[in-house]
Every structure is written in C-alpha cells, then in structure tokens.
mmCIF file of C-alpha atoms in Angstrom:
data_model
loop_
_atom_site.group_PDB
_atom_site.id
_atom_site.type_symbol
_atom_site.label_atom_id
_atom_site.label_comp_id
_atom_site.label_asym_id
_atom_site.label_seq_id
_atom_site.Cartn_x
_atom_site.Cartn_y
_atom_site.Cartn_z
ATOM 1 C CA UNK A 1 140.121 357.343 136.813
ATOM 2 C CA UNK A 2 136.648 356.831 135.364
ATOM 3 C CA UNK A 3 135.051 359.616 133.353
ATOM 4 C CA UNK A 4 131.692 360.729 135.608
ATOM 5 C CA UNK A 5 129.131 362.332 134.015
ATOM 6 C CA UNK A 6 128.023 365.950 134.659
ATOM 7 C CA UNK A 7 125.171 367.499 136.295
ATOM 8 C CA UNK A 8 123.737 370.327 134.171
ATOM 9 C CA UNK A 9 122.641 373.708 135.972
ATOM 10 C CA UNK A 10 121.592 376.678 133.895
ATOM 11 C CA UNK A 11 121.983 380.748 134.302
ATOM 12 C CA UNK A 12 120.467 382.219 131.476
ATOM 13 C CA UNK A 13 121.423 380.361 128.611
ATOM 14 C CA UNK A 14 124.849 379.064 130.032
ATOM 15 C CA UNK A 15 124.543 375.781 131.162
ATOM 16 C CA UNK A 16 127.554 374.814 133.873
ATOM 17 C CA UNK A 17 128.258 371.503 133.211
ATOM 18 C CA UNK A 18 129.782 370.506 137.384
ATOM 19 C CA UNK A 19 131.876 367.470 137.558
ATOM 20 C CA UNK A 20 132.084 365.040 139.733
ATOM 21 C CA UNK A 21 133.027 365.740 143.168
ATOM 22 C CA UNK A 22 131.644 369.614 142.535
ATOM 23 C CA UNK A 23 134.739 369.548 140.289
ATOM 24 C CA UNK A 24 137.198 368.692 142.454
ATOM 25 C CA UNK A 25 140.696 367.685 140.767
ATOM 26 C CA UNK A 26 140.683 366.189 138.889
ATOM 27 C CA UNK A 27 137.360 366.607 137.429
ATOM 28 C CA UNK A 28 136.144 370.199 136.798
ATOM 29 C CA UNK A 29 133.624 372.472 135.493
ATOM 30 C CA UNK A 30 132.621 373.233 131.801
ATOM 31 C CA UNK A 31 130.502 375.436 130.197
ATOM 32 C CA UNK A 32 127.987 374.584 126.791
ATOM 33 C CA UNK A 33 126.964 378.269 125.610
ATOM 34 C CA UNK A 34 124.069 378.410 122.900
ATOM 35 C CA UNK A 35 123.255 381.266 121.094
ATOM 36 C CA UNK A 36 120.792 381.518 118.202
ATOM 37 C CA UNK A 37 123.053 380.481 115.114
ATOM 38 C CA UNK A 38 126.307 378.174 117.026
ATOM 39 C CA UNK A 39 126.968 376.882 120.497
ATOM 40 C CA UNK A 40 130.014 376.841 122.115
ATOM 41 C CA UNK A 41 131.391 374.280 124.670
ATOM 42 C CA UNK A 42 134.405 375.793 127.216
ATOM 43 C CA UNK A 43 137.116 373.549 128.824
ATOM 44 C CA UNK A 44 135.860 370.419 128.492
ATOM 45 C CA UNK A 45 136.687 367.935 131.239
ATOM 46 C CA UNK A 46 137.054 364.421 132.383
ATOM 47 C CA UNK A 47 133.478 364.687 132.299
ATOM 48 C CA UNK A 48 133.188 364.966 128.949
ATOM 49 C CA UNK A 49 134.801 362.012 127.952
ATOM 50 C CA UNK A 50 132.050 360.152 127.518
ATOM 51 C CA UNK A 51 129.006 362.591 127.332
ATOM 52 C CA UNK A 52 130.064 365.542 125.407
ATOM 53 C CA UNK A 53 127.254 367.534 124.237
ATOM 54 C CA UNK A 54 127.272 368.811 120.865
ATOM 55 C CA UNK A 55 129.214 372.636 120.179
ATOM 56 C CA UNK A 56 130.487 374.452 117.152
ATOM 57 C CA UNK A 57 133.625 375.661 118.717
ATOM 58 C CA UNK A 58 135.230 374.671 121.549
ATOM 59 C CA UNK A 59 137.644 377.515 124.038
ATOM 60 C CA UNK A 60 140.147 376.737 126.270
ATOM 61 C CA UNK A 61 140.806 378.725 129.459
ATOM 62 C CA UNK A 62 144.245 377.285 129.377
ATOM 63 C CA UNK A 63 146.414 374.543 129.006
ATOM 64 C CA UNK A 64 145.813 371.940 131.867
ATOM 65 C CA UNK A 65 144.944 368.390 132.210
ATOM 66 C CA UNK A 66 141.585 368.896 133.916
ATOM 67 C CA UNK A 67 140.624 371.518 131.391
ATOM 68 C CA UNK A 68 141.561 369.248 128.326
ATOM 69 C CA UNK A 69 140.890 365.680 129.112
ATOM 70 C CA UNK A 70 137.300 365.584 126.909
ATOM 71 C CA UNK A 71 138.867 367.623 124.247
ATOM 72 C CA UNK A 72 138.928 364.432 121.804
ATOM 73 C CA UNK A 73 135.389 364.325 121.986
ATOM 74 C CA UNK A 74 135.266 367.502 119.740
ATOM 75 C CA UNK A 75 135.926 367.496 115.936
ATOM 76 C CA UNK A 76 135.125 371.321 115.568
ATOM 77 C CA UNK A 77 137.566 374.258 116.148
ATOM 78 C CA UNK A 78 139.334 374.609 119.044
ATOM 79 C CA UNK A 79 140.725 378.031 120.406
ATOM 80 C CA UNK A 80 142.673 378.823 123.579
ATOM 81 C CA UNK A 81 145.132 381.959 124.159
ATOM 82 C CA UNK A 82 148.448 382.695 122.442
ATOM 83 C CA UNK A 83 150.299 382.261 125.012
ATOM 84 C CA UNK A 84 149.272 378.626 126.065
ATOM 85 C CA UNK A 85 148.692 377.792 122.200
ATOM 86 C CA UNK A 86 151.498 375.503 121.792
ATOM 87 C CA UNK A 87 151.177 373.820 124.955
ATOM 88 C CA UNK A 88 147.780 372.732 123.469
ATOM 89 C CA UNK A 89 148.347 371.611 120.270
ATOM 90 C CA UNK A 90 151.947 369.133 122.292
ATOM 91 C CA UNK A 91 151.419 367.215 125.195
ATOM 92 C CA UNK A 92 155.462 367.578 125.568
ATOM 93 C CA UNK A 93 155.125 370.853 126.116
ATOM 94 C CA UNK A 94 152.633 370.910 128.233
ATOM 95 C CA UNK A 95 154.129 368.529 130.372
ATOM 96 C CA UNK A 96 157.481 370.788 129.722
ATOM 97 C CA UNK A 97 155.542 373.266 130.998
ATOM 98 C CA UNK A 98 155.340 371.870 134.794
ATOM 99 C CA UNK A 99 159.175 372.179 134.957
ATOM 100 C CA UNK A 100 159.429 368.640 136.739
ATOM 101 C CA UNK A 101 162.560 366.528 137.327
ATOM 102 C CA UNK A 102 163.840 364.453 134.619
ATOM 103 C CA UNK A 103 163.083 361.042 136.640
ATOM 104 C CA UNK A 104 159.208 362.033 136.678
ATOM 105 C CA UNK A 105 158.526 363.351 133.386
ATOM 106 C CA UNK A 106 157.723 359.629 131.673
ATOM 107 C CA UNK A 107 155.177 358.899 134.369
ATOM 108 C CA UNK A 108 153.600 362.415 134.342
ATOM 109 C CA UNK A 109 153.455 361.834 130.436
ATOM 110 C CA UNK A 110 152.090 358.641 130.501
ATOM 111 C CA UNK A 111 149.122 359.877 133.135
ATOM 112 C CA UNK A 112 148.503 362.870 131.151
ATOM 113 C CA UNK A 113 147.727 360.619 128.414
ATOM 114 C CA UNK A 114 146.208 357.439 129.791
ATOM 115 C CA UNK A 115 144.452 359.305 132.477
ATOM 116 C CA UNK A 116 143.660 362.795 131.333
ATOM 117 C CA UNK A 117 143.439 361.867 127.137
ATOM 118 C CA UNK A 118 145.711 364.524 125.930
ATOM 119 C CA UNK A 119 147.145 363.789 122.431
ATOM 120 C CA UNK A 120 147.996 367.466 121.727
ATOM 121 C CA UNK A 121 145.571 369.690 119.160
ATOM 122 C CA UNK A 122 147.887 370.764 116.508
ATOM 123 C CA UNK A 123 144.579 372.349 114.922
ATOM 124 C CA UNK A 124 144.291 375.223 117.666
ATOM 125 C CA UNK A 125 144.089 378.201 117.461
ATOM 126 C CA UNK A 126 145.131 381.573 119.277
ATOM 127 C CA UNK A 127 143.313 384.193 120.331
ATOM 128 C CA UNK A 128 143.916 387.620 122.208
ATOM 129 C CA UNK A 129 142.642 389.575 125.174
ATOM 130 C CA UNK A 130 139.295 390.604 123.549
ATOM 131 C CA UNK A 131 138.487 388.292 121.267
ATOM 132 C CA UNK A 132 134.998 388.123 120.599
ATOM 133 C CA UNK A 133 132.909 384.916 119.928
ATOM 134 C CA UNK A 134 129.766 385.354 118.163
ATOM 135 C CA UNK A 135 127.373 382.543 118.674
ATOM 136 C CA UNK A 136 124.117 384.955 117.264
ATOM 137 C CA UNK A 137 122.019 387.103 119.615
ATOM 138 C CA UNK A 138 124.886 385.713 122.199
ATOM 139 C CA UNK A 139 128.889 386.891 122.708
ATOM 140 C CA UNK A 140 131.277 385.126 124.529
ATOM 141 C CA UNK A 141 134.383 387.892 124.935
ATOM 142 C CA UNK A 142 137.883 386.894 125.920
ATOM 143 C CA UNK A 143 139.397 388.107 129.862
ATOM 144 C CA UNK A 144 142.904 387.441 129.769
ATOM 145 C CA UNK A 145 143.897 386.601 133.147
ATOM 146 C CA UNK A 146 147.612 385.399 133.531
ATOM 147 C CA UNK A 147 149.755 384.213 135.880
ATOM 148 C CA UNK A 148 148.606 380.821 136.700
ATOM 149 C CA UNK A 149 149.940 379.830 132.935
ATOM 150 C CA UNK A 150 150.627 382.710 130.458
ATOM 151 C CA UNK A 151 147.503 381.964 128.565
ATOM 152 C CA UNK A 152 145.206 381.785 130.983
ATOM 153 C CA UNK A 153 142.180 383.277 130.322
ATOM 154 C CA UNK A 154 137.967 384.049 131.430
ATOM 155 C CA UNK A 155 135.289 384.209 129.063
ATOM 156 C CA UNK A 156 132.382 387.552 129.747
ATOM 157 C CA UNK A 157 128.919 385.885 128.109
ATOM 158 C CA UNK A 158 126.589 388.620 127.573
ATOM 159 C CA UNK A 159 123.806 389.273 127.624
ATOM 160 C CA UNK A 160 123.346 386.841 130.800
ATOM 161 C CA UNK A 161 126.410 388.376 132.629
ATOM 162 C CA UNK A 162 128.030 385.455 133.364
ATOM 163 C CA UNK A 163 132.021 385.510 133.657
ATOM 164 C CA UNK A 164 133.818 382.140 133.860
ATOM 165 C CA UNK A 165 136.860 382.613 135.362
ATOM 166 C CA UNK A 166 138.270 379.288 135.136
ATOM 167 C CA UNK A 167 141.338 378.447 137.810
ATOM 168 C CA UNK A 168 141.016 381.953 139.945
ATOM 169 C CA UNK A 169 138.778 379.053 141.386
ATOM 170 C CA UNK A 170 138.226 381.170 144.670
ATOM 171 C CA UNK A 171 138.982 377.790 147.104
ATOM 172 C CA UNK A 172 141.054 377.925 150.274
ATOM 173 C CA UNK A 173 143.913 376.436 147.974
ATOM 174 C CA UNK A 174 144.700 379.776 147.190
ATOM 175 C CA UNK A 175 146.223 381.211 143.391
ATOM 176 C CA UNK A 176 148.732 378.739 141.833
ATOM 177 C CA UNK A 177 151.674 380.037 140.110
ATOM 178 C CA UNK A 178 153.909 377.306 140.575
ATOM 179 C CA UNK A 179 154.929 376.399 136.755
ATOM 180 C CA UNK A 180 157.352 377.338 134.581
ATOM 181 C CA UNK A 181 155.091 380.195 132.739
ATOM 182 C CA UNK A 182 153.751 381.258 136.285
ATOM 183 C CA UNK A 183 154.214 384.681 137.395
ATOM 184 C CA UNK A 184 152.683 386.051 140.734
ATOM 185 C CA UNK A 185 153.027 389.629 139.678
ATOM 186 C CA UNK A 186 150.563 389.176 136.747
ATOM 187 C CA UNK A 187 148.463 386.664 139.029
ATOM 188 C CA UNK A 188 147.380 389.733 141.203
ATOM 189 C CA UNK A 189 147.229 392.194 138.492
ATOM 190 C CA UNK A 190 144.452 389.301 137.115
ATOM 191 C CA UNK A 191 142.821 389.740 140.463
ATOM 192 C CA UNK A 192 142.388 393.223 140.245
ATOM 193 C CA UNK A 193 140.712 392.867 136.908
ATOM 194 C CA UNK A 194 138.338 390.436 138.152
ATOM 195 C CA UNK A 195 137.256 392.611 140.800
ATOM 196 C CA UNK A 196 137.281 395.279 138.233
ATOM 197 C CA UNK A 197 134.144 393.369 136.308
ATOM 198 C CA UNK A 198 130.368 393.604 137.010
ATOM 199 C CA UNK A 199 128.833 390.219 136.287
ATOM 200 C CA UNK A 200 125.700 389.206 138.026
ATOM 201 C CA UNK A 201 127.437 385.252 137.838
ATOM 202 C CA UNK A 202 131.023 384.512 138.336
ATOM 203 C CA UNK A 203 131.341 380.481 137.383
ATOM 204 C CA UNK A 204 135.061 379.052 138.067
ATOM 205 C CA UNK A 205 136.102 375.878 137.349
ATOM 206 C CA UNK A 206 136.291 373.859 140.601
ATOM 207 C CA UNK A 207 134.820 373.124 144.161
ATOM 208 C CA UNK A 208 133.244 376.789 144.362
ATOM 209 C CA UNK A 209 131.001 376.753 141.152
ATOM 210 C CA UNK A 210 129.018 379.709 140.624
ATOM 211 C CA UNK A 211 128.795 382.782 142.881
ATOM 212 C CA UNK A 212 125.814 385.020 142.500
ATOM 213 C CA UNK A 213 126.533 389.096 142.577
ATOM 214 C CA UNK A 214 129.386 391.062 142.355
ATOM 215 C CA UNK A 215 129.594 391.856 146.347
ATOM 216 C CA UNK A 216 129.973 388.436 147.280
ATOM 217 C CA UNK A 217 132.336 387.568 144.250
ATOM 218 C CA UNK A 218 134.331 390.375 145.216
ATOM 219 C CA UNK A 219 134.520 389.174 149.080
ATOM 220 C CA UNK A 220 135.694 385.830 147.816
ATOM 221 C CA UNK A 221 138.024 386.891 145.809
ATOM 222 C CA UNK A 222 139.727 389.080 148.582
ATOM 223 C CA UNK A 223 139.619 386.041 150.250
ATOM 224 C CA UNK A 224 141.340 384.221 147.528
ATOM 225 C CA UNK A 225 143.992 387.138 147.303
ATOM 226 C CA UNK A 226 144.622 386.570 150.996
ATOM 227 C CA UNK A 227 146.143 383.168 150.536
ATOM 228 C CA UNK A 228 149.142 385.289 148.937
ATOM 229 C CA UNK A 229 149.698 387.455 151.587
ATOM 230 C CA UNK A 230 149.365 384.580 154.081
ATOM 231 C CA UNK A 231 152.301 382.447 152.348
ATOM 232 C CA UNK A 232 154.717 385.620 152.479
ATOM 233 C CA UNK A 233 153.931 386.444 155.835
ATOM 234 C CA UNK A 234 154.558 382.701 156.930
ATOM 235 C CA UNK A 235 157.752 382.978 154.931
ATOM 236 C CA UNK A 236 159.014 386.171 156.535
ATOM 237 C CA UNK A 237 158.313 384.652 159.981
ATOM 238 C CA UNK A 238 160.161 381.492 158.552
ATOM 239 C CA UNK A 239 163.322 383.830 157.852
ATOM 240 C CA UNK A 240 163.822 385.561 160.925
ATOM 241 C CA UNK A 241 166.904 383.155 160.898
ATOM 242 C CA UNK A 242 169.027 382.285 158.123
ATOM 243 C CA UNK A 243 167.349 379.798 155.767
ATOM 244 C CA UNK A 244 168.410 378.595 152.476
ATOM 245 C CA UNK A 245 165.813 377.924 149.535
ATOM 246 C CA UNK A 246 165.634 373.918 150.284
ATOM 247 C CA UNK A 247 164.832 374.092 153.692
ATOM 248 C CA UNK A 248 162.323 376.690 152.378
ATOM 249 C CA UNK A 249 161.110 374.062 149.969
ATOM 250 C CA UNK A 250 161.191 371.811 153.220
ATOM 251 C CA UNK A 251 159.034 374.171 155.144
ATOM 252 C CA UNK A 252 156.475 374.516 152.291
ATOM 253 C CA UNK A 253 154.712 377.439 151.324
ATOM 254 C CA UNK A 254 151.929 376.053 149.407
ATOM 255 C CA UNK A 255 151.377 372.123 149.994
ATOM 256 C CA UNK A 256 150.574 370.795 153.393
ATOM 257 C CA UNK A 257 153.023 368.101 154.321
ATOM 258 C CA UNK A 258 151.408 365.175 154.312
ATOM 259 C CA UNK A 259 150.875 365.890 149.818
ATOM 260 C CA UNK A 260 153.227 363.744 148.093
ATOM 261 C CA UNK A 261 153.950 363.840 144.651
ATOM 262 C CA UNK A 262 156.845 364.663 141.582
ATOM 263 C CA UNK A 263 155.402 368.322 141.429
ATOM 264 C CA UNK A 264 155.308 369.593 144.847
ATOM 265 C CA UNK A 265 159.032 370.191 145.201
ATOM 266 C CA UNK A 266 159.234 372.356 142.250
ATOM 267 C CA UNK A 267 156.498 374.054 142.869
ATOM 268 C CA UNK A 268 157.603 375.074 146.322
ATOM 269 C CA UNK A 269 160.505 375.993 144.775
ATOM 270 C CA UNK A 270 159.352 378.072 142.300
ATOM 271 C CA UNK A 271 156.902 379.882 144.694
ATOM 272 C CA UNK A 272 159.575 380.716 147.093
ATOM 273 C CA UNK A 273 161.704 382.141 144.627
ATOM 274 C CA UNK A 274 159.011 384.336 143.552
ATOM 275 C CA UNK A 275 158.155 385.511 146.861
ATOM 276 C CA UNK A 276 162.066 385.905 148.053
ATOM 277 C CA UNK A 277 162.650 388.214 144.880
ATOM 278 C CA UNK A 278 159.430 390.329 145.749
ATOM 279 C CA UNK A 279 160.339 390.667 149.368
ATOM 280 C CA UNK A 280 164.008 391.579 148.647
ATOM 281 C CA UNK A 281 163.346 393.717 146.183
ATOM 282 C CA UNK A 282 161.158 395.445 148.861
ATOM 283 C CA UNK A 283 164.023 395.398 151.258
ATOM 284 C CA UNK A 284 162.301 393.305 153.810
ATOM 285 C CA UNK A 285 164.952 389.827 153.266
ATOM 286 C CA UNK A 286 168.182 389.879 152.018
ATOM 287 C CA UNK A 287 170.985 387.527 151.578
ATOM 288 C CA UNK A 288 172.806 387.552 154.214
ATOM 289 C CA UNK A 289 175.823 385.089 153.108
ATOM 290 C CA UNK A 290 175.634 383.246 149.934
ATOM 291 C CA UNK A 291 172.217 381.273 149.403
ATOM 292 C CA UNK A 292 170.878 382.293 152.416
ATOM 293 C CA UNK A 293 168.572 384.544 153.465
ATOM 294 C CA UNK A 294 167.058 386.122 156.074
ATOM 295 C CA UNK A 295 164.063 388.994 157.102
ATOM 296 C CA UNK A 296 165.502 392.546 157.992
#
C-alpha cells in the first residue's frame, strides 16, 4: 500500500488535505488548521506518510488505522478523546478493540503495522466533549460523537464554520458500529447532534468530502441515518421465520456478500445483536425457542 500524496483544497483557513481515491479506505481525509500563533493538523492519514505538513498539535477523531497511519510523522502533541485514549497510545488494543477471532489477530496486527504504521502513542493525551483548541485568532472545539468507537469525536473551527465530522462520513455504507466499543444507541443520538449544528462546511473523512450548507448536510445525513432503518427493516423481513443469530450473520446486515475478510463475521454479528435487542425490547421479535428468533 503506497502512501499517495494529498491534494490540498481550502475553506477559509482550513485546508482539507483529500487522499487518494477522494479518501476512499484506506486512505482518508485530514485537516491542517492555522491560526495566527500554532497550527494544528487532524487525523493524519496514509497520506501523510510521506508529506506531512508542519503542525503544533496534532487531534485525533478516533482510534482507527486510516486516521493514524501518518501519525509518526509528528513529534508534537498528540490529543484524541478519553475514551479511545488508550487504544492510541497500544496498537494491541486497538486491534483488541475490533473483537476479531483469535486465528486473525497476528495478521490484522502485522497489517496495522506494516501497512497502516501504527506503533501506539503512549504520549497522548485525552480530551473531553468541549475541549477547546486555541491556535490564536482561530478555535478548534471538540463534538463528541460516539458510537462508531467510544471516543469518537468532530472538531467545530470557528470562525470559518467548518465542522469535521470524521467517520459520520455520509456514504451509502451507512454508520458503522460494528466493534467492540460500538453502540448504535449513541450512534443516532450523534446524528441528532450533527443535525443539531449550523456550520456553513461539514468536511468528513472519506469519499463525500466537504458539503456546503446546513440544508444539504442535513439531507445527507438523513440519508445516512436511513441506512439504519434499512438494515432493521431487512432484518425484520428476514425473521418472519425462525432464524438463529448465524444464519443472521449468514444473511448479512451490513457487508454485501461477495466482501471477504477476518472482520466481517463479527461485525455482522455484533450488528445483529444490537438490532435484535432494540427490536425485542420494542416487542416487535422475540425468542421464540432458545436462540431463535422471530418478528411478532
């Protein structure tokens, strides 16, 4: 995997650094921020590796490969949210953190390393919802926005009005909260927030970029949001027989079926149990002998 240089586009004095492939995984988008006394440079990706531009600080939206992999370029503090904090500063934790089976956690290891660079940032630091980066004449406020990891976070630069909002990446994908510190509830309580803020530019971190106005953000994101009720709705149909949580997995929820690799059966898993707690809390499945279930 070859570390591609960005292309630099600029809203107000935010620069979006777009990786290759529009930053497509595995590249991504970053952010270089200057203000009139420090600059700051957020989630700094494969493209990075090899062209990092100078930064005082560095933030983290959270603790993925794609958002980390030109973090060794940096010397200067690095800061990310408590709760992905120690997944930053130890690769085995982050790679902990995907919840894989024991046969594929060497090879995941090994490509998070050779592949992505991550050595782990023992120096980090945490911040909270709120924090507030001052970089002179320029702020760059913390959005916690969890659910796709604990810690994952957006960044409000004012005065340009420009909210990164890293992974809620706004693609046809749809949200991801398919690891072990994943939680669907607070993904769409994230959403709400988003929708919640007036920004004239909303940057995320993949094929999407930068959307312009808070009307056509706000479509998107519905969009986005859709994806969720889409997967529970196909489940639902899915259960109008009896149907255990493997042939769930089977059916998949989230990955077409032609996507191979050591993740996608635990993250099917772990979606579907999310979803099959929701809905029978709800009353609409239930279990109608042991391990399986089925729609009322």
């Amino acid at each position: 995997m070859r570390a591609t240089a960005y292309t630099a586009a600029e809203y107000g004095e935010v620069s979006v650094l777009v990786g290759a492939e529009r930053g497509t995984y595995p590249y991504g988008n970053s952010l270089l921020v200057r203000g009139a006394t420090a600059s700051l440079v957020v989630d700094p990706s494969l493209s990075l590796v090899e062209a990092a531009p100078p930064a005082d600080v560095v933030l983290v939206s959270h603790a993925h490969e794609d958002h980390i992999a030109g973090l060794g370029s940096y010397e200067v503090p690095v800061h990310i949210h408590e709760g992905d904090l120690d997944a930053l500063r130890s690769r085995a934790v982050l790679v902990a953190g995907f919840g894989l089976p024991p046969d594929a956690v060497d090879a995941v290891d090994k490509t998070m390393r050779d592949q992505f660079h991550v050595q782990g940032r023992p120096d980090a630091k945490g911040f909270e919802d709120g924090a507030v980066f001052d970089l002179g004449g320029r702020t760059v406020t913390v959005v916690h926005l969890p659910g796709h990891t604990a810690g994952h976070s957006g960044f409000l630069i004012e005065p340009d009005g420009f909210l990164f909002v890293a992974d809620i990446d706004l693609t046809s994908f749809g949200p991801y909260y398919g690891d072990v510190g994943s939680n669907l509830a607070d993904f769409e309580a994230s959403l709400r927030r988003c929708r919640e803020i007036d920004a004239r530019w909303y940057g995320t971190s993949h094929q999407k970029g930068v959307i312009e106005g808070a009307t056509e953000f706000r479509r998107r994101l519905d969009a986005f949001a859709g994806v969720v009720e889409k997967r529970e709705a196909a489940l639902l149909t899915f259960l109008s027989e009896p149907r255990t949580v493997e042939e769930i997995v089977d059916h998949r929820l989230v990955y077409r079926p032609h996507v191979e690799g050591p993740q996608v059966r635990t993250v099917e898993r772990r979606t579907a149990m999310q979803h099959l707690a929701r809905l029978m809390s709800g009353g609409l499945v239930a279990e109608v002998e042991q391990g399986r279930f089925r729609a009322t």
